[in-house]
């Protein structure tokens, strides 16, 4: 706990110092990699001004976030402008503590299951089994990566609303093993209310209830009921706040129809600025299904590994949502140490890591060449963002496949023979 306290203290001090650099925070908040039309703080401020004139924050074309979050931040701003950055810092701290606790509970559960089922494991696999020192070191590493990830830091100091969505998702995963279905579904409902795409994580919550709780089937139904209940409560409170359901519909309509093609690190904006209008509806369905459909086959394949399913669905959401930013990737990047005992099974981890780092640097460079220096065009920036997205896909698939391969080896053995014989498969070149 001492190490965690030091990490949190350093993370708070770093954010407090950076927030004092007004020119830096202003520049970061305008970056398309950090702020999107749905999460930008400047658009929220414009929405505040519009709401004072019209009474409806969604009446203009500035703010497209949720009603309750805007109301919460509006009251904070009215009480004291200093409270707003303090709340963003507090969100990062609570998220880091939640991820630390989740990592500790998950690894403890994995270690207990491994020890209780040791008779079912193959012989000679002791070298690849989960060790006790992972339980001691990995949770702290998860919190460290989350708090000191540059993506998390720039998201916090730019006061992007992604910080709150990451907080809700971190609290959601913290209650998965084993936790209260009421708390789990509450935080999932808050995240779904905010950005819609996490709705597919309800499958993870139900699978975790079935695997980790007694009376699993009854708890599965309870989980689904609680999730729907919390969503209805949030919609009802939004209705009381605005006096109509228009704000809710306009919020989700903006997410699903993607009317704003402001450049970002996603794949939507460039494609929909290039295609003809009469093809737009068809490809809109294709792109949105791409972000949601994977939850079905993956839930079938990973039904016995709900935490792994949560990890890959979080990756997919952050990669294929309509208005992504670098802050969306911070949650699953911080959870990568959970699978550190399987890293030996990954393919080209160095190349993929360098690809992520290179494209992260390349995106601002291409933006400068396009917008400032006028020596490039949109194709250059989109190529960089496409490579950035591809690096996410490689990391995601490598991590999941390494985990499944590790899981297979501890049960079937590291060195496999043919049909129970002592013969080994040998590849020979024929003359």
CSV table of C-alpha atoms in Angstrom, one decimal:
chain,number,residue,atom,x,y,z
A,1,UNK,CA,0.0,0.0,0.0
A,2,UNK,CA,3.0,2.3,0.6
A,3,UNK,CA,4.0,2.0,-3.1
A,4,UNK,CA,0.4,2.7,-4.2
A,5,UNK,CA,0.3,5.8,-2.0
A,6,UNK,CA,3.6,7.1,-3.5
A,7,UNK,CA,2.3,6.5,-7.0
A,8,UNK,CA,-0.9,8.3,-6.4
A,9,UNK,CA,0.8,11.2,-4.7
A,10,UNK,CA,3.2,11.6,-7.6
A,11,UNK,CA,0.4,11.3,-10.1
A,12,UNK,CA,-1.6,14.1,-8.4
A,13,UNK,CA,1.4,16.4,-8.1
A,14,UNK,CA,2.2,15.9,-11.8
A,15,UNK,CA,-1.3,16.7,-12.9
A,16,UNK,CA,-1.5,19.7,-10.6
A,17,UNK,CA,1.7,21.1,-12.0
A,18,UNK,CA,0.7,20.6,-15.6
A,19,UNK,CA,-2.6,22.3,-15.0
A,20,UNK,CA,-0.8,25.4,-14.1
A,21,UNK,CA,0.8,25.6,-17.6
A,22,UNK,CA,-2.1,27.3,-19.2
A,23,UNK,CA,-0.6,27.5,-22.7
A,24,UNK,CA,0.2,23.8,-22.7
A,25,UNK,CA,-3.3,22.7,-21.5
A,26,UNK,CA,-4.9,25.0,-24.0
A,27,UNK,CA,-2.9,23.5,-26.8
A,28,UNK,CA,-3.5,19.9,-25.7
A,29,UNK,CA,-7.3,20.6,-25.4
A,30,UNK,CA,-7.4,21.5,-29.1
A,31,UNK,CA,-5.6,18.4,-30.3
A,32,UNK,CA,-7.9,16.1,-32.4
A,33,UNK,CA,-6.2,13.1,-30.9
A,34,UNK,CA,-7.3,14.2,-27.4
A,35,UNK,CA,-10.6,16.0,-27.8
A,36,UNK,CA,-13.6,15.0,-30.0
A,37,UNK,CA,-16.9,16.7,-30.8
A,38,UNK,CA,-18.4,14.5,-28.1
A,39,UNK,CA,-15.8,15.0,-25.3
A,40,UNK,CA,-14.3,18.4,-25.8
A,41,UNK,CA,-14.2,20.7,-22.8
A,42,UNK,CA,-14.4,23.8,-25.0
A,43,UNK,CA,-17.7,22.5,-26.6
A,44,UNK,CA,-19.0,21.9,-23.1
A,45,UNK,CA,-18.3,25.5,-22.1
A,46,UNK,CA,-20.1,26.7,-25.3
A,47,UNK,CA,-23.0,24.4,-24.3
A,48,UNK,CA,-23.1,26.1,-20.9
A,49,UNK,CA,-23.5,29.5,-22.6
A,50,UNK,CA,-26.3,28.2,-24.9
A,51,UNK,CA,-28.1,26.5,-22.0
A,52,UNK,CA,-28.2,29.9,-20.1
A,53,UNK,CA,-29.9,31.5,-23.1
A,54,UNK,CA,-32.2,28.6,-24.3
A,55,UNK,CA,-32.5,26.3,-21.3
A,56,UNK,CA,-31.4,23.3,-23.4
A,57,UNK,CA,-27.7,22.5,-23.6
A,58,UNK,CA,-28.3,20.4,-26.8
A,59,UNK,CA,-30.2,23.2,-28.7
A,60,UNK,CA,-27.0,24.3,-30.5
A,61,UNK,CA,-24.4,22.3,-32.4
A,62,UNK,CA,-21.7,22.6,-29.8
A,63,UNK,CA,-22.2,20.1,-27.1
A,64,UNK,CA,-23.2,16.5,-27.8
A,65,UNK,CA,-22.5,14.8,-24.5
A,66,UNK,CA,-24.9,13.5,-21.8
A,67,UNK,CA,-27.3,15.8,-20.0
A,68,UNK,CA,-26.4,14.7,-16.4
A,69,UNK,CA,-22.6,15.1,-16.8
A,70,UNK,CA,-23.0,18.6,-18.3
A,71,UNK,CA,-25.3,19.5,-15.4
A,72,UNK,CA,-22.8,18.2,-12.8
A,73,UNK,CA,-19.9,20.1,-14.4
A,74,UNK,CA,-22.0,23.2,-14.8
A,75,UNK,CA,-22.7,23.3,-11.0
A,76,UNK,CA,-19.1,22.7,-10.2
A,77,UNK,CA,-18.0,25.5,-12.5
A,78,UNK,CA,-20.6,27.8,-10.8
A,79,UNK,CA,-19.4,26.9,-7.3
A,80,UNK,CA,-15.7,27.4,-8.1
A,81,UNK,CA,-13.7,27.0,-11.3
A,82,UNK,CA,-10.9,25.4,-9.2
A,83,UNK,CA,-13.2,22.5,-8.4
A,84,UNK,CA,-13.4,21.3,-12.0
A,85,UNK,CA,-9.7,20.3,-12.4
A,86,UNK,CA,-9.7,18.9,-8.9
A,87,UNK,CA,-12.6,16.6,-9.8
A,88,UNK,CA,-10.8,15.4,-13.0
A,89,UNK,CA,-7.7,14.6,-10.9
A,90,UNK,CA,-9.9,12.8,-8.4
A,91,UNK,CA,-11.4,10.7,-11.1
A,92,UNK,CA,-8.0,9.5,-12.3
A,93,UNK,CA,-7.1,8.6,-8.7
A,94,UNK,CA,-10.3,6.7,-8.0
A,95,UNK,CA,-9.9,4.9,-11.3
A,96,UNK,CA,-6.3,3.9,-10.5
A,97,UNK,CA,-7.3,2.6,-7.1
A,98,UNK,CA,-10.2,0.6,-8.6
A,99,UNK,CA,-8.0,-0.9,-11.2
A,100,UNK,CA,-5.5,-1.8,-8.5
A,101,UNK,CA,-8.1,-3.6,-6.5
A,102,UNK,CA,-9.6,-5.3,-9.5
A,103,UNK,CA,-6.1,-6.6,-10.6
A,104,UNK,CA,-5.5,-7.9,-7.1
A,105,UNK,CA,-8.8,-9.8,-6.9
A,106,UNK,CA,-8.5,-11.2,-10.4
A,107,UNK,CA,-5.0,-12.5,-10.0
A,108,UNK,CA,-5.9,-13.9,-6.5
A,109,UNK,CA,-8.9,-15.7,-8.1
A,110,UNK,CA,-6.8,-17.0,-10.9
A,111,UNK,CA,-4.1,-18.3,-8.5
A,112,UNK,CA,-6.7,-20.0,-6.3
A,113,UNK,CA,-8.3,-21.7,-9.3
A,114,UNK,CA,-4.9,-22.8,-10.5
A,115,UNK,CA,-4.0,-24.3,-7.1
A,116,UNK,CA,-7.3,-26.0,-6.6
A,117,UNK,CA,-7.2,-27.6,-10.1
A,118,UNK,CA,-3.5,-28.5,-10.0
A,119,UNK,CA,-4.4,-32.2,-10.4
A,120,UNK,CA,-6.0,-31.4,-13.8
A,121,UNK,CA,-2.9,-29.5,-15.1
A,122,UNK,CA,-0.3,-31.2,-17.3
A,123,UNK,CA,3.0,-32.3,-16.0
A,124,UNK,CA,6.1,-30.2,-16.5
A,125,UNK,CA,4.2,-26.8,-16.8
A,126,UNK,CA,5.5,-25.3,-13.5
A,127,UNK,CA,7.7,-22.9,-15.3
A,128,UNK,CA,4.7,-21.2,-17.0
A,129,UNK,CA,2.2,-21.2,-14.1
A,130,UNK,CA,1.0,-18.0,-12.4
A,131,UNK,CA,3.3,-17.2,-9.5
A,132,UNK,CA,2.7,-15.5,-6.2
A,133,UNK,CA,5.0,-12.6,-7.0
A,134,UNK,CA,2.6,-11.6,-9.8
A,135,UNK,CA,-0.1,-11.0,-7.2
A,136,UNK,CA,2.3,-8.7,-5.3
A,137,UNK,CA,3.7,-6.7,-8.2
A,138,UNK,CA,1.1,-6.5,-11.0
A,139,UNK,CA,-1.7,-4.6,-9.2
A,140,UNK,CA,0.7,-1.8,-8.4
A,141,UNK,CA,2.1,-1.8,-11.9
A,142,UNK,CA,-1.5,-1.5,-13.3
A,143,UNK,CA,-2.1,1.6,-11.2
A,144,UNK,CA,1.3,3.0,-12.2
A,145,UNK,CA,0.6,2.6,-15.9
A,146,UNK,CA,-2.8,4.1,-15.6
A,147,UNK,CA,-1.7,7.2,-13.7
A,148,UNK,CA,1.5,7.9,-15.7
A,149,UNK,CA,0.3,6.9,-19.1
A,150,UNK,CA,0.7,10.0,-21.3
A,151,UNK,CA,-2.7,9.3,-22.8
A,152,UNK,CA,-4.3,9.5,-19.3
A,153,UNK,CA,-2.4,12.6,-18.4
A,154,UNK,CA,-3.3,14.6,-21.5
A,155,UNK,CA,-6.9,13.5,-21.2
A,156,UNK,CA,-7.0,14.7,-17.6
A,157,UNK,CA,-5.4,18.1,-18.1
A,158,UNK,CA,-7.5,18.8,-21.2
A,159,UNK,CA,-10.6,18.1,-19.0
A,160,UNK,CA,-12.0,15.7,-21.6
A,161,UNK,CA,-15.2,13.9,-20.5
A,162,UNK,CA,-13.5,10.6,-21.4
A,163,UNK,CA,-12.0,10.8,-17.9
A,164,UNK,CA,-15.5,10.2,-16.4
A,165,UNK,CA,-16.2,7.3,-18.8
A,166,UNK,CA,-12.9,5.6,-17.8
A,167,UNK,CA,-13.8,6.1,-14.1
A,168,UNK,CA,-17.2,4.4,-14.6
A,169,UNK,CA,-15.6,1.5,-16.5
A,170,UNK,CA,-12.9,1.1,-13.9
A,171,UNK,CA,-15.5,1.0,-11.1
A,172,UNK,CA,-17.4,-1.5,-13.2
A,173,UNK,CA,-14.5,-3.9,-13.6
A,174,UNK,CA,-13.6,-3.4,-9.9
A,175,UNK,CA,-16.9,-5.0,-8.9
A,176,UNK,CA,-16.9,-7.9,-11.3
A,177,UNK,CA,-15.0,-10.4,-9.0
A,178,UNK,CA,-17.0,-11.1,-7.0
A,179,UNK,CA,-19.1,-8.1,-6.4
A,180,UNK,CA,-22.5,-6.7,-6.0
A,181,UNK,CA,-24.6,-6.9,-9.2
A,182,UNK,CA,-26.3,-3.7,-8.1
A,183,UNK,CA,-23.0,-1.7,-8.0
A,184,UNK,CA,-21.6,-3.4,-11.2
A,185,UNK,CA,-24.7,-2.6,-13.2
A,186,UNK,CA,-24.9,0.9,-11.9
A,187,UNK,CA,-21.4,1.9,-13.1
A,188,UNK,CA,-22.0,0.0,-16.4
A,189,UNK,CA,-25.3,1.9,-16.9
A,190,UNK,CA,-23.5,5.2,-16.2
A,191,UNK,CA,-20.9,4.4,-18.9
A,192,UNK,CA,-23.6,3.2,-21.3
A,193,UNK,CA,-25.6,6.4,-20.7
A,194,UNK,CA,-22.5,8.4,-21.4
A,195,UNK,CA,-21.1,6.7,-24.6
A,196,UNK,CA,-23.6,3.9,-25.6
A,197,UNK,CA,-21.0,1.4,-26.8
A,198,UNK,CA,-20.3,-0.2,-23.3
A,199,UNK,CA,-23.9,-1.7,-23.4
A,200,UNK,CA,-22.3,-4.9,-24.8
A,201,UNK,CA,-20.3,-5.3,-21.6
A,202,UNK,CA,-23.5,-6.4,-19.9
A,203,UNK,CA,-22.6,-9.9,-21.3
A,204,UNK,CA,-19.4,-9.7,-19.3
A,205,UNK,CA,-21.3,-8.8,-16.1
A,206,UNK,CA,-23.7,-11.8,-16.6
A,207,UNK,CA,-20.9,-14.2,-17.3
A,208,UNK,CA,-19.0,-13.1,-14.2
A,209,UNK,CA,-22.1,-13.5,-12.1
A,210,UNK,CA,-22.6,-17.0,-13.5
A,211,UNK,CA,-18.9,-18.0,-12.9
A,212,UNK,CA,-18.0,-16.3,-9.6
A,213,UNK,CA,-21.3,-16.2,-7.7
A,214,UNK,CA,-23.4,-18.9,-6.2
A,215,UNK,CA,-26.9,-19.4,-7.7
A,216,UNK,CA,-25.4,-18.1,-11.0
A,217,UNK,CA,-28.5,-18.5,-13.2
A,218,UNK,CA,-30.6,-16.4,-10.8
A,219,UNK,CA,-28.0,-13.8,-10.5
A,220,UNK,CA,-27.7,-13.5,-14.3
A,221,UNK,CA,-31.3,-12.5,-14.5
A,222,UNK,CA,-30.9,-10.1,-11.6
A,223,UNK,CA,-27.9,-8.5,-13.3
A,224,UNK,CA,-29.8,-7.8,-16.5
A,225,UNK,CA,-32.8,-6.5,-14.6
A,226,UNK,CA,-30.6,-4.2,-12.5
A,227,UNK,CA,-28.9,-2.8,-15.6
A,228,UNK,CA,-32.2,-2.0,-17.3
A,229,UNK,CA,-33.4,-0.5,-14.0
A,230,UNK,CA,-30.4,1.9,-13.7
A,231,UNK,CA,-30.7,3.0,-17.3
A,232,UNK,CA,-34.3,3.8,-16.9
A,233,UNK,CA,-33.5,5.8,-13.7
A,234,UNK,CA,-30.8,7.8,-15.6
A,235,UNK,CA,-33.2,8.5,-18.5
A,236,UNK,CA,-35.9,9.6,-16.1
A,237,UNK,CA,-33.6,12.0,-14.2
A,238,UNK,CA,-32.5,13.4,-17.6
A,239,UNK,CA,-36.1,13.9,-18.5
A,240,UNK,CA,-36.7,15.8,-15.2
A,241,UNK,CA,-33.6,17.9,-15.9
A,242,UNK,CA,-34.5,18.9,-19.5
A,243,UNK,CA,-38.2,18.5,-19.5
A,244,UNK,CA,-38.1,16.3,-22.6
A,245,UNK,CA,-36.5,13.2,-24.0
A,246,UNK,CA,-35.0,15.2,-26.9
A,247,UNK,CA,-31.6,15.6,-25.2
A,248,UNK,CA,-31.3,11.8,-24.8
A,249,UNK,CA,-32.3,11.1,-28.4
A,250,UNK,CA,-30.0,13.8,-29.8
A,251,UNK,CA,-27.1,12.5,-27.7
A,252,UNK,CA,-27.4,8.9,-29.1
A,253,UNK,CA,-28.3,10.1,-32.5
A,254,UNK,CA,-25.0,12.0,-32.7
A,255,UNK,CA,-23.1,8.9,-31.7
A,256,UNK,CA,-24.8,6.6,-34.1
A,257,UNK,CA,-25.3,8.8,-37.2
A,258,UNK,CA,-21.9,10.5,-37.0
A,259,UNK,CA,-22.9,13.8,-38.5
A,260,UNK,CA,-19.7,15.6,-37.4
A,261,UNK,CA,-16.7,14.6,-39.5
A,262,UNK,CA,-14.1,16.6,-37.6
A,263,UNK,CA,-10.8,14.7,-37.9
A,264,UNK,CA,-9.9,12.4,-35.1
A,265,UNK,CA,-7.9,9.2,-34.6
A,266,UNK,CA,-10.8,7.0,-35.6
A,267,UNK,CA,-11.8,5.5,-39.0
A,268,UNK,CA,-15.2,7.1,-39.4
A,269,UNK,CA,-14.5,10.7,-40.3
A,270,UNK,CA,-12.3,10.2,-43.4
A,271,UNK,CA,-14.5,7.5,-44.9
A,272,UNK,CA,-17.7,9.5,-44.6
A,273,UNK,CA,-16.2,12.6,-46.1
A,274,UNK,CA,-15.2,10.7,-49.2
A,275,UNK,CA,-18.2,8.5,-50.0
A,276,UNK,CA,-21.3,9.7,-51.9
A,277,UNK,CA,-24.3,10.6,-49.8
A,278,UNK,CA,-26.6,7.9,-51.1
A,279,UNK,CA,-24.1,5.2,-49.8
A,280,UNK,CA,-23.8,6.8,-46.4
A,281,UNK,CA,-26.6,5.0,-44.7
A,282,UNK,CA,-25.4,1.6,-45.8
A,283,UNK,CA,-21.8,2.1,-44.6
A,284,UNK,CA,-23.0,3.7,-41.4
A,285,UNK,CA,-24.7,0.4,-40.5
A,286,UNK,CA,-21.6,-1.5,-41.5
A,287,UNK,CA,-19.3,0.6,-39.4
A,288,UNK,CA,-21.6,0.6,-36.3
A,289,UNK,CA,-22.2,-3.2,-36.6
A,290,UNK,CA,-18.4,-3.6,-36.7
A,291,UNK,CA,-18.2,-1.9,-33.3
A,292,UNK,CA,-21.0,-4.0,-31.8
A,293,UNK,CA,-21.2,-7.4,-33.5
A,294,UNK,CA,-17.9,-8.9,-32.2
A,295,UNK,CA,-19.4,-9.2,-28.7
A,296,UNK,CA,-21.6,-12.2,-29.9
A,297,UNK,CA,-19.0,-14.6,-31.2
A,298,UNK,CA,-16.4,-13.6,-28.7
A,299,UNK,CA,-18.9,-14.2,-25.8
A,300,UNK,CA,-19.4,-17.7,-27.1
A,301,UNK,CA,-15.6,-18.4,-27.5
A,302,UNK,CA,-14.6,-16.7,-24.2
A,303,UNK,CA,-17.6,-17.7,-22.1
A,304,UNK,CA,-15.3,-19.4,-19.6
A,305,UNK,CA,-13.0,-16.4,-19.5
A,306,UNK,CA,-15.2,-13.3,-18.8
A,307,UNK,CA,-12.3,-11.1,-17.8
A,308,UNK,CA,-10.5,-11.8,-21.0
A,309,UNK,CA,-13.7,-11.0,-22.8
A,310,UNK,CA,-14.0,-7.7,-20.9
A,311,UNK,CA,-10.5,-6.8,-22.0
A,312,UNK,CA,-11.0,-7.5,-25.7
A,313,UNK,CA,-14.4,-5.8,-25.8
A,314,UNK,CA,-13.0,-2.7,-24.1
A,315,UNK,CA,-10.3,-2.7,-26.8
A,316,UNK,CA,-12.8,-3.0,-29.6
A,317,UNK,CA,-15.0,-0.2,-28.2
A,318,UNK,CA,-12.1,2.2,-27.8
A,319,UNK,CA,-10.9,1.4,-31.4
A,320,UNK,CA,-14.0,1.2,-33.4
A,321,UNK,CA,-16.3,3.8,-31.7
A,322,UNK,CA,-17.5,6.7,-33.8
A,323,UNK,CA,-15.6,9.4,-32.0
A,324,UNK,CA,-12.5,7.8,-30.4
A,325,UNK,CA,-9.5,9.6,-28.7
A,326,UNK,CA,-6.3,8.5,-27.0
A,327,UNK,CA,-8.0,8.6,-23.6
A,328,UNK,CA,-10.2,5.7,-24.6
A,329,UNK,CA,-7.2,3.4,-24.9
A,330,UNK,CA,-5.9,4.1,-21.4
A,331,UNK,CA,-8.1,1.6,-19.6
A,332,UNK,CA,-7.1,-1.5,-21.5
A,333,UNK,CA,-3.5,-0.5,-21.8
A,334,UNK,CA,-3.2,-0.3,-18.1
A,335,UNK,CA,-4.7,-3.8,-17.8
A,336,UNK,CA,-2.0,-5.4,-20.1
A,337,UNK,CA,0.2,-6.4,-17.0
A,338,UNK,CA,-2.6,-8.8,-16.0
A,339,UNK,CA,-1.5,-11.1,-18.8
A,340,UNK,CA,2.3,-10.6,-18.2
A,341,UNK,CA,2.6,-14.3,-17.5
A,342,UNK,CA,1.5,-15.1,-21.0
A,343,UNK,CA,3.7,-12.5,-22.8
A,344,UNK,CA,6.2,-15.2,-23.9
A,345,UNK,CA,3.4,-16.5,-26.3
A,346,UNK,CA,3.0,-13.1,-28.1
A,347,UNK,CA,4.1,-12.6,-31.7
A,348,UNK,CA,6.4,-9.7,-32.5
A,349,UNK,CA,5.7,-7.7,-29.3
A,350,UNK,CA,8.6,-5.4,-29.9
A,351,UNK,CA,7.4,-4.5,-33.4
A,352,UNK,CA,3.8,-3.9,-32.3
A,353,UNK,CA,4.9,-1.7,-29.4
A,354,UNK,CA,7.2,0.4,-31.5
A,355,UNK,CA,4.4,0.7,-34.1
A,356,UNK,CA,2.1,2.1,-31.4
A,357,UNK,CA,4.7,4.6,-30.1
A,358,UNK,CA,5.7,5.7,-33.6
A,359,UNK,CA,2.1,6.3,-34.8
A,360,UNK,CA,1.3,8.2,-31.6
A,361,UNK,CA,4.2,10.6,-32.5
A,362,UNK,CA,3.4,10.6,-36.2
A,363,UNK,CA,-0.3,11.7,-35.8
A,364,UNK,CA,0.6,15.3,-34.5
A,365,UNK,CA,3.4,15.5,-37.1
A,366,UNK,CA,1.0,14.7,-40.0
A,367,UNK,CA,-1.6,17.1,-38.5
A,368,UNK,CA,1.0,19.9,-38.5
A,369,UNK,CA,2.0,19.2,-42.0
A,370,UNK,CA,-1.6,19.2,-43.2
A,371,UNK,CA,-3.2,22.1,-41.2
A,372,UNK,CA,-0.2,24.3,-40.3
A,373,UNK,CA,2.5,23.8,-42.9
A,374,UNK,CA,0.1,23.0,-45.8
A,375,UNK,CA,2.7,20.6,-47.1
A,376,UNK,CA,0.4,17.5,-46.9
A,377,UNK,CA,-3.3,16.6,-47.1
A,378,UNK,CA,-5.9,14.6,-45.2
A,379,UNK,CA,-4.5,11.3,-46.6
A,380,UNK,CA,-1.3,11.7,-44.6
A,381,UNK,CA,-3.1,12.3,-41.3
A,382,UNK,CA,-5.6,9.4,-42.0
A,383,UNK,CA,-2.7,7.1,-42.9
A,384,UNK,CA,-1.1,7.8,-39.5
A,385,UNK,CA,-4.4,7.3,-37.6
A,386,UNK,CA,-5.1,4.1,-39.5
A,387,UNK,CA,-1.7,2.7,-38.5
A,388,UNK,CA,-2.4,3.8,-34.9
A,389,UNK,CA,-5.7,1.8,-35.1
A,390,UNK,CA,-3.9,-1.2,-36.6
A,391,UNK,CA,-1.4,-1.2,-33.7
A,392,UNK,CA,-4.3,-1.4,-31.3
A,393,UNK,CA,-5.7,-4.4,-33.2
A,394,UNK,CA,-2.4,-6.2,-33.1
A,395,UNK,CA,-1.9,-5.7,-29.4
A,396,UNK,CA,-5.5,-6.8,-28.7
A,397,UNK,CA,-5.3,-10.0,-30.8
A,398,UNK,CA,-1.8,-10.8,-29.6
A,399,UNK,CA,-2.8,-10.5,-25.9
A,400,UNK,CA,-5.9,-12.6,-26.2
A,401,UNK,CA,-4.3,-15.3,-28.4
A,402,UNK,CA,-1.3,-15.5,-26.0
A,403,UNK,CA,-3.7,-16.0,-23.0
A,404,UNK,CA,-5.7,-18.7,-24.8
A,405,UNK,CA,-2.4,-20.5,-25.8
A,406,UNK,CA,-1.1,-20.3,-22.3
A,407,UNK,CA,-4.4,-21.7,-21.0
A,408,UNK,CA,-4.1,-24.6,-23.5
A,409,UNK,CA,-0.5,-25.4,-22.6
A,410,UNK,CA,-1.1,-25.6,-18.8
A,411,UNK,CA,-3.7,-28.3,-19.5
A,412,UNK,CA,-2.2,-30.2,-22.5
A,413,UNK,CA,1.5,-29.7,-21.9
A,414,UNK,CA,4.2,-27.5,-23.3
A,415,UNK,CA,5.6,-30.2,-25.6
A,416,UNK,CA,2.8,-32.0,-27.4
A,417,UNK,CA,3.2,-35.4,-28.9
A,418,UNK,CA,1.0,-37.1,-31.5
A,419,UNK,CA,-2.0,-39.0,-30.3
A,420,UNK,CA,-0.5,-39.9,-26.9
A,421,UNK,CA,2.6,-41.6,-28.5
A,422,UNK,CA,6.2,-40.6,-28.0
A,423,UNK,CA,6.5,-39.5,-31.6
A,424,UNK,CA,7.1,-35.9,-32.4
A,425,UNK,CA,5.9,-33.9,-35.4
A,426,UNK,CA,8.9,-33.1,-37.6
A,427,UNK,CA,8.7,-30.9,-40.7
A,428,UNK,CA,10.8,-32.3,-43.5
A,429,UNK,CA,11.6,-30.8,-46.9
A,430,UNK,CA,10.9,-33.2,-49.8
A,431,UNK,CA,13.4,-33.6,-52.6
